[in-house]
Coordinates of C-alpha atoms in Angstrom, one line a residue:
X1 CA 29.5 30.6 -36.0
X2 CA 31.4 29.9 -38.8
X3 CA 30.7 27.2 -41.7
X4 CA 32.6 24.0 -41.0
X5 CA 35.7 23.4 -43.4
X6 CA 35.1 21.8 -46.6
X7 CA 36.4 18.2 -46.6
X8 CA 40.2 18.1 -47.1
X9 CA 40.5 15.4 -49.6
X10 CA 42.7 12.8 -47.8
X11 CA 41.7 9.2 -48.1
X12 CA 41.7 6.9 -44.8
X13 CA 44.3 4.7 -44.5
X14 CA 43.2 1.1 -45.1
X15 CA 43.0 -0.6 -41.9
X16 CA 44.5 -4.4 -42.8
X17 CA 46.9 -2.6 -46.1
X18 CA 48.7 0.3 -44.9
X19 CA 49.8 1.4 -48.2
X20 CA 46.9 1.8 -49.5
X21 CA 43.4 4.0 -48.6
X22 CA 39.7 3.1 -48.7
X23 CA 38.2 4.8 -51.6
X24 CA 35.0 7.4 -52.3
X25 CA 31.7 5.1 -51.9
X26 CA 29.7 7.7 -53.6
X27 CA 29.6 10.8 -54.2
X28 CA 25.7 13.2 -54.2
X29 CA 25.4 16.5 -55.1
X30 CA 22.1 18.2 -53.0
X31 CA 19.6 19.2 -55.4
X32 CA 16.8 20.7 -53.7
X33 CA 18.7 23.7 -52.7
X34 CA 15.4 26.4 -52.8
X35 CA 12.0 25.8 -52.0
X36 CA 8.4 27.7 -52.7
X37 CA 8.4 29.5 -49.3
X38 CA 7.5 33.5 -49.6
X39 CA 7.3 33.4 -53.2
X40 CA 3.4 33.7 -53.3
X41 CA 3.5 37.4 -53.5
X42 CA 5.8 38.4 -56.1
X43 CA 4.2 35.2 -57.7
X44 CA 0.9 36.6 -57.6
X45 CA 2.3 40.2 -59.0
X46 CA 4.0 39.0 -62.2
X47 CA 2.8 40.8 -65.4
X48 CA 4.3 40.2 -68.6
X49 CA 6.0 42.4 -70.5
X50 CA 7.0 42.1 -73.9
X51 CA 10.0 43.5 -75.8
X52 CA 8.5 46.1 -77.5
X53 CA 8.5 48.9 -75.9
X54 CA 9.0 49.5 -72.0
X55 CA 6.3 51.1 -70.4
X56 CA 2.9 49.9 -68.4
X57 CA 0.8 53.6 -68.2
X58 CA -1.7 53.6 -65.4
X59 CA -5.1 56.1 -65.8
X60 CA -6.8 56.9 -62.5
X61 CA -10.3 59.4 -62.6
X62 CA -11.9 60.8 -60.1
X63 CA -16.1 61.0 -59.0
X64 CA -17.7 63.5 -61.1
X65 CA -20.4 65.8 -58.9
X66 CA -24.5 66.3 -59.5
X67 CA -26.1 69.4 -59.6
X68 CA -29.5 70.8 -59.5
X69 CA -31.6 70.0 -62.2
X70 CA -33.9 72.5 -63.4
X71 CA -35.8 71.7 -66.9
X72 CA -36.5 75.2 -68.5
X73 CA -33.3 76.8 -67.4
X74 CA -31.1 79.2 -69.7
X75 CA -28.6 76.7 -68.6
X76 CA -29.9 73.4 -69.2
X77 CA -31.3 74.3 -72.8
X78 CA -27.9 75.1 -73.5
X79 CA -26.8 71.7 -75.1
X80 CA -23.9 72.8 -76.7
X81 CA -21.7 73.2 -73.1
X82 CA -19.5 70.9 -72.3
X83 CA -18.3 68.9 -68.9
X84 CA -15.5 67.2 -69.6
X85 CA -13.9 65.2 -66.9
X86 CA -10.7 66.4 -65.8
X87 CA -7.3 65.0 -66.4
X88 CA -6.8 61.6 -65.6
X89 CA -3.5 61.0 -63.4
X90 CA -1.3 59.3 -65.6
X91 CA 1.7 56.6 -63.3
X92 CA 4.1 54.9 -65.6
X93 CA 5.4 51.5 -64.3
X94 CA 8.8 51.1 -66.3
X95 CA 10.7 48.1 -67.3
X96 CA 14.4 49.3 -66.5
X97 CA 16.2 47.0 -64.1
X98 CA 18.3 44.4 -66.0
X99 CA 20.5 41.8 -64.0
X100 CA 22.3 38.7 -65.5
X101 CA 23.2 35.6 -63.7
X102 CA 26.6 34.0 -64.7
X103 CA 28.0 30.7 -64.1
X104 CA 30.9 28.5 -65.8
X105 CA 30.8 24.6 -66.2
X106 CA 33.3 22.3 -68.6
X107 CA 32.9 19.0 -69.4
X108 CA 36.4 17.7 -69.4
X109 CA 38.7 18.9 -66.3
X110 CA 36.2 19.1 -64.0
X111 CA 35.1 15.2 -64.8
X112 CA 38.1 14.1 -63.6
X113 CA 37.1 14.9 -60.0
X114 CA 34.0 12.4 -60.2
X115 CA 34.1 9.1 -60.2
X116 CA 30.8 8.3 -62.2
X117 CA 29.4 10.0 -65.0
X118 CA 26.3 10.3 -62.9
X119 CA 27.9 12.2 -60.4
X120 CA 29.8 14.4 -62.6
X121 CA 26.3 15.2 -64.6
X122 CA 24.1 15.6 -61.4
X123 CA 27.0 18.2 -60.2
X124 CA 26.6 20.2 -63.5
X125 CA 23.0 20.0 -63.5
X126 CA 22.5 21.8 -60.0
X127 CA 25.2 24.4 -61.1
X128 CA 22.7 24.9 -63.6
X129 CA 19.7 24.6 -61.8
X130 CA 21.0 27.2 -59.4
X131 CA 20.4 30.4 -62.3
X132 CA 16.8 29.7 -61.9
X133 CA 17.2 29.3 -58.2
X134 CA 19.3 32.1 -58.2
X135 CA 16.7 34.3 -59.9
X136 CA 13.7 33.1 -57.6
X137 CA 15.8 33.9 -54.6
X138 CA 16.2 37.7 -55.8
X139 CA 12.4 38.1 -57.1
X140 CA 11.0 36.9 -53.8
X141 CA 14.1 38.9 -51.6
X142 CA 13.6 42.2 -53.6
X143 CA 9.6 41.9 -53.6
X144 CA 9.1 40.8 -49.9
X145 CA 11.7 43.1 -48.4
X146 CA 9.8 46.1 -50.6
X147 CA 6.3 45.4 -49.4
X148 CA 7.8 45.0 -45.9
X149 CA 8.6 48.6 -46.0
X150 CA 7.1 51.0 -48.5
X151 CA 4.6 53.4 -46.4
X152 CA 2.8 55.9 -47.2
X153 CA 0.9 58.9 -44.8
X154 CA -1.5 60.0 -47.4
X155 CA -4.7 59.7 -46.5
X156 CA -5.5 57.4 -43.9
X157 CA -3.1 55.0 -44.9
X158 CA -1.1 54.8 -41.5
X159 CA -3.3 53.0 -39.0
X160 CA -2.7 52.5 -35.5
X161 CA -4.3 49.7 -33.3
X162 CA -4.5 50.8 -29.7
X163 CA -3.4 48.1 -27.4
X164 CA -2.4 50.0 -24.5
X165 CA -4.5 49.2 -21.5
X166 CA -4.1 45.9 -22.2
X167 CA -0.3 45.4 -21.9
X168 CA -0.4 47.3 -18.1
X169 CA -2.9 45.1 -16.9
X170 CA -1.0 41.4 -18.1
X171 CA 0.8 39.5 -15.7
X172 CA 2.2 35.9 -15.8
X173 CA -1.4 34.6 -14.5
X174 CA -3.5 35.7 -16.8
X175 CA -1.4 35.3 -20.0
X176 CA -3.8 33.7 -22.4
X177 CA -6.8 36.5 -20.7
X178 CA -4.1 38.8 -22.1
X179 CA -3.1 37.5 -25.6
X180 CA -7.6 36.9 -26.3
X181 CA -7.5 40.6 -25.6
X182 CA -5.1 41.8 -28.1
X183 CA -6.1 39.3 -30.5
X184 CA -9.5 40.6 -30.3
X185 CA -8.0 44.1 -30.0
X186 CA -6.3 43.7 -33.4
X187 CA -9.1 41.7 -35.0
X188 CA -12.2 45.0 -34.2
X189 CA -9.1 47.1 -35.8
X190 CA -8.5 45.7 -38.4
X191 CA -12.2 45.2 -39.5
X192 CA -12.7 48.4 -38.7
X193 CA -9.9 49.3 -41.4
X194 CA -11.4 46.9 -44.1
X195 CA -15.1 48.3 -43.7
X196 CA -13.6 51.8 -43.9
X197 CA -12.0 50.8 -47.2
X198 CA -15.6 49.2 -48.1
X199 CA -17.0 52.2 -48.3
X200 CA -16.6 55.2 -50.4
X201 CA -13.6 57.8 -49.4
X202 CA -10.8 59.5 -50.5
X203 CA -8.9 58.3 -47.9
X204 CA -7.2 54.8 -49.1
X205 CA -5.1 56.2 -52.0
X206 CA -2.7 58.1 -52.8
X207 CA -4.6 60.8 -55.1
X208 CA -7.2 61.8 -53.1
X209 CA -10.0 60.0 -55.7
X210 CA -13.4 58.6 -54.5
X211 CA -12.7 55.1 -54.4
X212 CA -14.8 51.9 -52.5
X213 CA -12.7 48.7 -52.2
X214 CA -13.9 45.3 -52.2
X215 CA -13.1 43.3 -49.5
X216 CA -12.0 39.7 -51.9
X217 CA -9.6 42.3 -54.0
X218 CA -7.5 43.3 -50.5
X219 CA -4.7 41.1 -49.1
X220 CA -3.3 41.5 -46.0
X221 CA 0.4 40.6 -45.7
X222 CA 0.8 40.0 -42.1
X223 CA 4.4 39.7 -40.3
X224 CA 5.4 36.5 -38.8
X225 CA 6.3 37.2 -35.4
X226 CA 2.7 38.7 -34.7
X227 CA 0.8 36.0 -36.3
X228 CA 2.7 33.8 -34.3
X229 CA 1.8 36.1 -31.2
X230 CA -2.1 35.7 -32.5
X231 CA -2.5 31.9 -33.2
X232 CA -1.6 30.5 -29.5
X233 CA -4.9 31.5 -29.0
X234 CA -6.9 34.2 -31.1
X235 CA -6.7 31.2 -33.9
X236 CA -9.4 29.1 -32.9
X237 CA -11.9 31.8 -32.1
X238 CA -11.1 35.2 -34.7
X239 CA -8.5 34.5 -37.1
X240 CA -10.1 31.4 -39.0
X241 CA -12.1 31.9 -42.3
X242 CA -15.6 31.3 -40.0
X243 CA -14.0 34.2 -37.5
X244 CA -13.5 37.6 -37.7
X245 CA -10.6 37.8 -39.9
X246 CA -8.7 35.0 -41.6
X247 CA -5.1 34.7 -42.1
X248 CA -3.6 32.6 -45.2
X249 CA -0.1 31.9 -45.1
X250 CA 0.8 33.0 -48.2
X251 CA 0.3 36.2 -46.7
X252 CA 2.4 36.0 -44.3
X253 CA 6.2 37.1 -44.7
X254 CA 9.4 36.9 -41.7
X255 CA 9.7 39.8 -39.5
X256 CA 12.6 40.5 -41.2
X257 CA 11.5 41.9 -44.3
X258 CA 9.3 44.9 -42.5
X259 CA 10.9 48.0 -41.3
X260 CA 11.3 51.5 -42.0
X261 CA 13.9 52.6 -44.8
X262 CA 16.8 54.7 -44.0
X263 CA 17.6 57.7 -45.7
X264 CA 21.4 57.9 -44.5
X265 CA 24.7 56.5 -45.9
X266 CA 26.0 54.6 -42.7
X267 CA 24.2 51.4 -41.4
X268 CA 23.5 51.0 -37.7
X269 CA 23.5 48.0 -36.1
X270 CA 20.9 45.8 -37.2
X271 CA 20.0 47.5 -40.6
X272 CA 19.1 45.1 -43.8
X273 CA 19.7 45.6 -47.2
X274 CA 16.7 47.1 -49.1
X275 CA 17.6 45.0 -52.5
X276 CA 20.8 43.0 -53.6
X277 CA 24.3 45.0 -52.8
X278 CA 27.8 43.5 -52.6
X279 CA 29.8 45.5 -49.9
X280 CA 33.5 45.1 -49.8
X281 CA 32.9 42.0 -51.4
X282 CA 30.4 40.9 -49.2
X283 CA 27.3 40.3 -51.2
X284 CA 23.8 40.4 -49.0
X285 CA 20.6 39.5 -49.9
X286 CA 17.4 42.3 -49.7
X287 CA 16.3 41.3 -46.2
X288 CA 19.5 40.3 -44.7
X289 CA 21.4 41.9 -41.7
X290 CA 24.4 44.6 -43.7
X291 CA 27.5 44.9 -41.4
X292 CA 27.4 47.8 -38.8
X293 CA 29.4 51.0 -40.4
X294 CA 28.8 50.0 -43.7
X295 CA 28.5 52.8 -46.8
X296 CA 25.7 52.6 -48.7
X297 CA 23.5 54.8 -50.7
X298 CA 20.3 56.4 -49.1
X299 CA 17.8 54.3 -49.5
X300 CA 19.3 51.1 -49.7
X301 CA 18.5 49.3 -46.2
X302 CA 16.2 49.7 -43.6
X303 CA 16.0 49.5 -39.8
X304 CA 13.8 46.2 -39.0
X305 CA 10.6 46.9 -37.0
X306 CA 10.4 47.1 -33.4
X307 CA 9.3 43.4 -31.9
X308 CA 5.6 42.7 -30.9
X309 CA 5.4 43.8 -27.8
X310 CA 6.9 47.4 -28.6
X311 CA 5.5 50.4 -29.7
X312 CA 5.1 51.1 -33.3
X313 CA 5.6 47.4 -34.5
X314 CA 3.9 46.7 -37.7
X315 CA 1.3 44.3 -37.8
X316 CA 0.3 44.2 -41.4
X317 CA 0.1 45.7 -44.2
X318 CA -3.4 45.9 -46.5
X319 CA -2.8 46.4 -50.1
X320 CA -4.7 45.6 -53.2
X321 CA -3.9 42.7 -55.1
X322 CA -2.7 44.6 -57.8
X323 CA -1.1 47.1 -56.0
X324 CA 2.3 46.6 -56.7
X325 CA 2.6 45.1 -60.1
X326 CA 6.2 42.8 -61.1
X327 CA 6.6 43.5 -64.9
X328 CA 8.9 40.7 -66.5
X329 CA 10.4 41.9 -69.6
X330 CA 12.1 39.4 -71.1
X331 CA 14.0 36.1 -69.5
X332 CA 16.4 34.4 -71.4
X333 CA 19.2 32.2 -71.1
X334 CA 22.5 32.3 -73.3
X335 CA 25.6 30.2 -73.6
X336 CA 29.0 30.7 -74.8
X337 CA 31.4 27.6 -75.6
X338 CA 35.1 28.7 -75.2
X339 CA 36.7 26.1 -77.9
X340 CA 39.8 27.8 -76.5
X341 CA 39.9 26.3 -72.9
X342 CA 37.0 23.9 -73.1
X343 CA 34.5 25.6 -70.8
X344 CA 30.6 26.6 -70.9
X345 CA 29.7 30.0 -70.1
X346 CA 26.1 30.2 -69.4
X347 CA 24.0 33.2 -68.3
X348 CA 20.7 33.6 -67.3
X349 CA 19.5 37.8 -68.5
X350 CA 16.3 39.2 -67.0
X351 CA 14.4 42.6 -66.1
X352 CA 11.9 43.8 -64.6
X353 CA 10.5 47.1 -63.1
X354 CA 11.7 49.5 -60.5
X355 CA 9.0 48.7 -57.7
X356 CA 6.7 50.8 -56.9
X357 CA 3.0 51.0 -55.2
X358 CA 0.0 52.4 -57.2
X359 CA -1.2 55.6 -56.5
X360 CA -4.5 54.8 -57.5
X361 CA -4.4 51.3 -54.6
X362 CA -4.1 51.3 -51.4
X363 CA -0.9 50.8 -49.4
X364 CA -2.1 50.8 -45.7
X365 CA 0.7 50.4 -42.9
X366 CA -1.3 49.2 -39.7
X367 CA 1.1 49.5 -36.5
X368 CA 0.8 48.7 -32.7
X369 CA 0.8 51.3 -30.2
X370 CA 1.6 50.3 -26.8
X371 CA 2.3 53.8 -25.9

């Protein structure tokens, strides 16, 4: 359905004096366009930058090994050898995406459409307002939509939780016997997960290094649609901080934003842009729907995940909380008066990095399988 028509502009007809029209009793522009909602993420990823220079450089090392120890060896009264560690792995996180945010306001043409100085001011004020609005609507988009996707098979970093079994054996009478059981079912995989990142592997990064995780540095960002699935009844009993696992709802993003990325150049029906992209003058959003038949570049959208009650849905995923770092470079914001034609040109100029996991965190994808 379409948006309604803007108001026309024609004045009623005064009831009593036909010749003349009721007037404009007030006019109020909506200010609280944008709340906080899914920000907490990229929120809790920022990390400044500075203008010097462009480039975070991240060292990972691995375990080293023991040996036998044997006091009067040839060997160990050699003190001269050496064991130096081996080359660290070296990930560069790189300030190079630059966007601006434009908008034009005048103080003298525009006026005349008000008929109080205090509308005419609120009016310019949210035009204003909306370049920071603007901004926190693409940081939380292009995060959220990123995390919903990025995967990785290194490792064990794809997890599937068995639920099959379960799903033959529901029927309409035992409904809440059937969503306990997958609750619970999730709950023991997911704890099984965490513990195996407890302890120390090689199998919860990207590199291959010994690593041991603690449990307070993980977060889990959990879709929507299956915590909504798991709190009509696991809530009370297994996800609650006294339960098994607890879920915090600044973890948890819409369905939308998880899927798998696409690697072709024609949407399908249902795909959703990957970051912000105008198509034939459309402009979309990362995380909403990009019309069927589209060309794009690989890469740039996404098939959504398969609903909860489908195989190969994604549940969650585990990350550390520093896995994907936000680097802000520089935010400023710049205006240009036009003595010319009386206007205001003002433009809000930011960057920030190309996203990308850690090789050296985890970036676990944890999946249904109902098949």
């Amino acid at each position: 359905m379409s948006a309604p028509a803007t108001w026309g502009g024609s004045l009623k007809t005064n009831e009593i004096f036909t010749s003349i029209y009721n007037m404009i009793i007030s006019q109020q522009v909506y200010a609280d366009n944008i709340g906080r909602t899914f920000t907490s993420l990229v929120d809790r990823a920022r990390v400044d930058g500075t203008l010097f220079g462009d480039t975070y450089l991240k060292y990972a090392t691995n375990a080293l090994e023991t040996y036998a120890f044997s006091p009067d060896t040839s060997d160990q009264l050699n003190v001269l050898s050496t064991n130096r560690p081996a080359d660290p792995h070296v990930q560069a996180i790189t300030l190079d995406v630059f966007r601006q945010i434009p908008i034009t306001i005048d103080n003298y043409f525009s006026k005349r459409a008000f008929s109080t100085e205090t509308a005419f001011a609120d009016f310019n004020s949210v035009c204003l307002q909306w370049l920071r609005d603007t901004k926190r609507i693409y940081d939380a988009t292009t995060y959220n939509a990123y995390i919903g996707t990025v995967a990785t098979a290194e490792g064990s970093q794809s997890q599937e939780i068995d639920l099959t079994g379960i799903t033959a054996s529901a029927t309409t009478t035992d409904d809440e016997a059937y969503e306990r059981l997958v609750a619970e079912r999730i709950a023991e995989g997911l704890s099984n997960i965490i513990t195996e990142m407890k302890d120390i592997g090689t199998g919860y990064n990207d590199l291959g290094y010994y690593r041991a995780y603690d449990p307070s540095d993980l977060v889990i960002v959990w879709n929507a649609e299956w915590v909504h699935k798991l709190r009509k009844v696991g809530l009370p009993t297994i996800f609650n901080k006294d339960g098994l696992l607890e879920i915090k709802d600044e973890n948890v993003l819409p369905a939308k934003y998880f899927g798998t990325v696409n690697a072709g150049t024609t949407t399908s029906a249902g795909d959703r842009a990957l970051r912000e992209m105008k198509i034939s003058n459309k402009h979309y959003w990362a995380g909403e729907v990009v019309a069927t038949g589209s060309t794009v570049t690989a890469k740039s959208t996404y098939s959504p995940t398969p609903a909860v009650d489908e195989d190969g849905s994604i549940i969650c995923k585990i990350m550390h909380k520093n896995s994907v770092p936000y680097m802000s470079g520089f935010e400023t914001e710049t205006t240009f008066i036009n003595g010319k034609n009386l206007s205001e040109n003002h433009y809000l100029t930011f960057g920030h990095n190309t996203l990308q996991y850690l090789y050296n965190c985890p970036m676990v994808t944890v999946t249904a399988g109902l098949s």
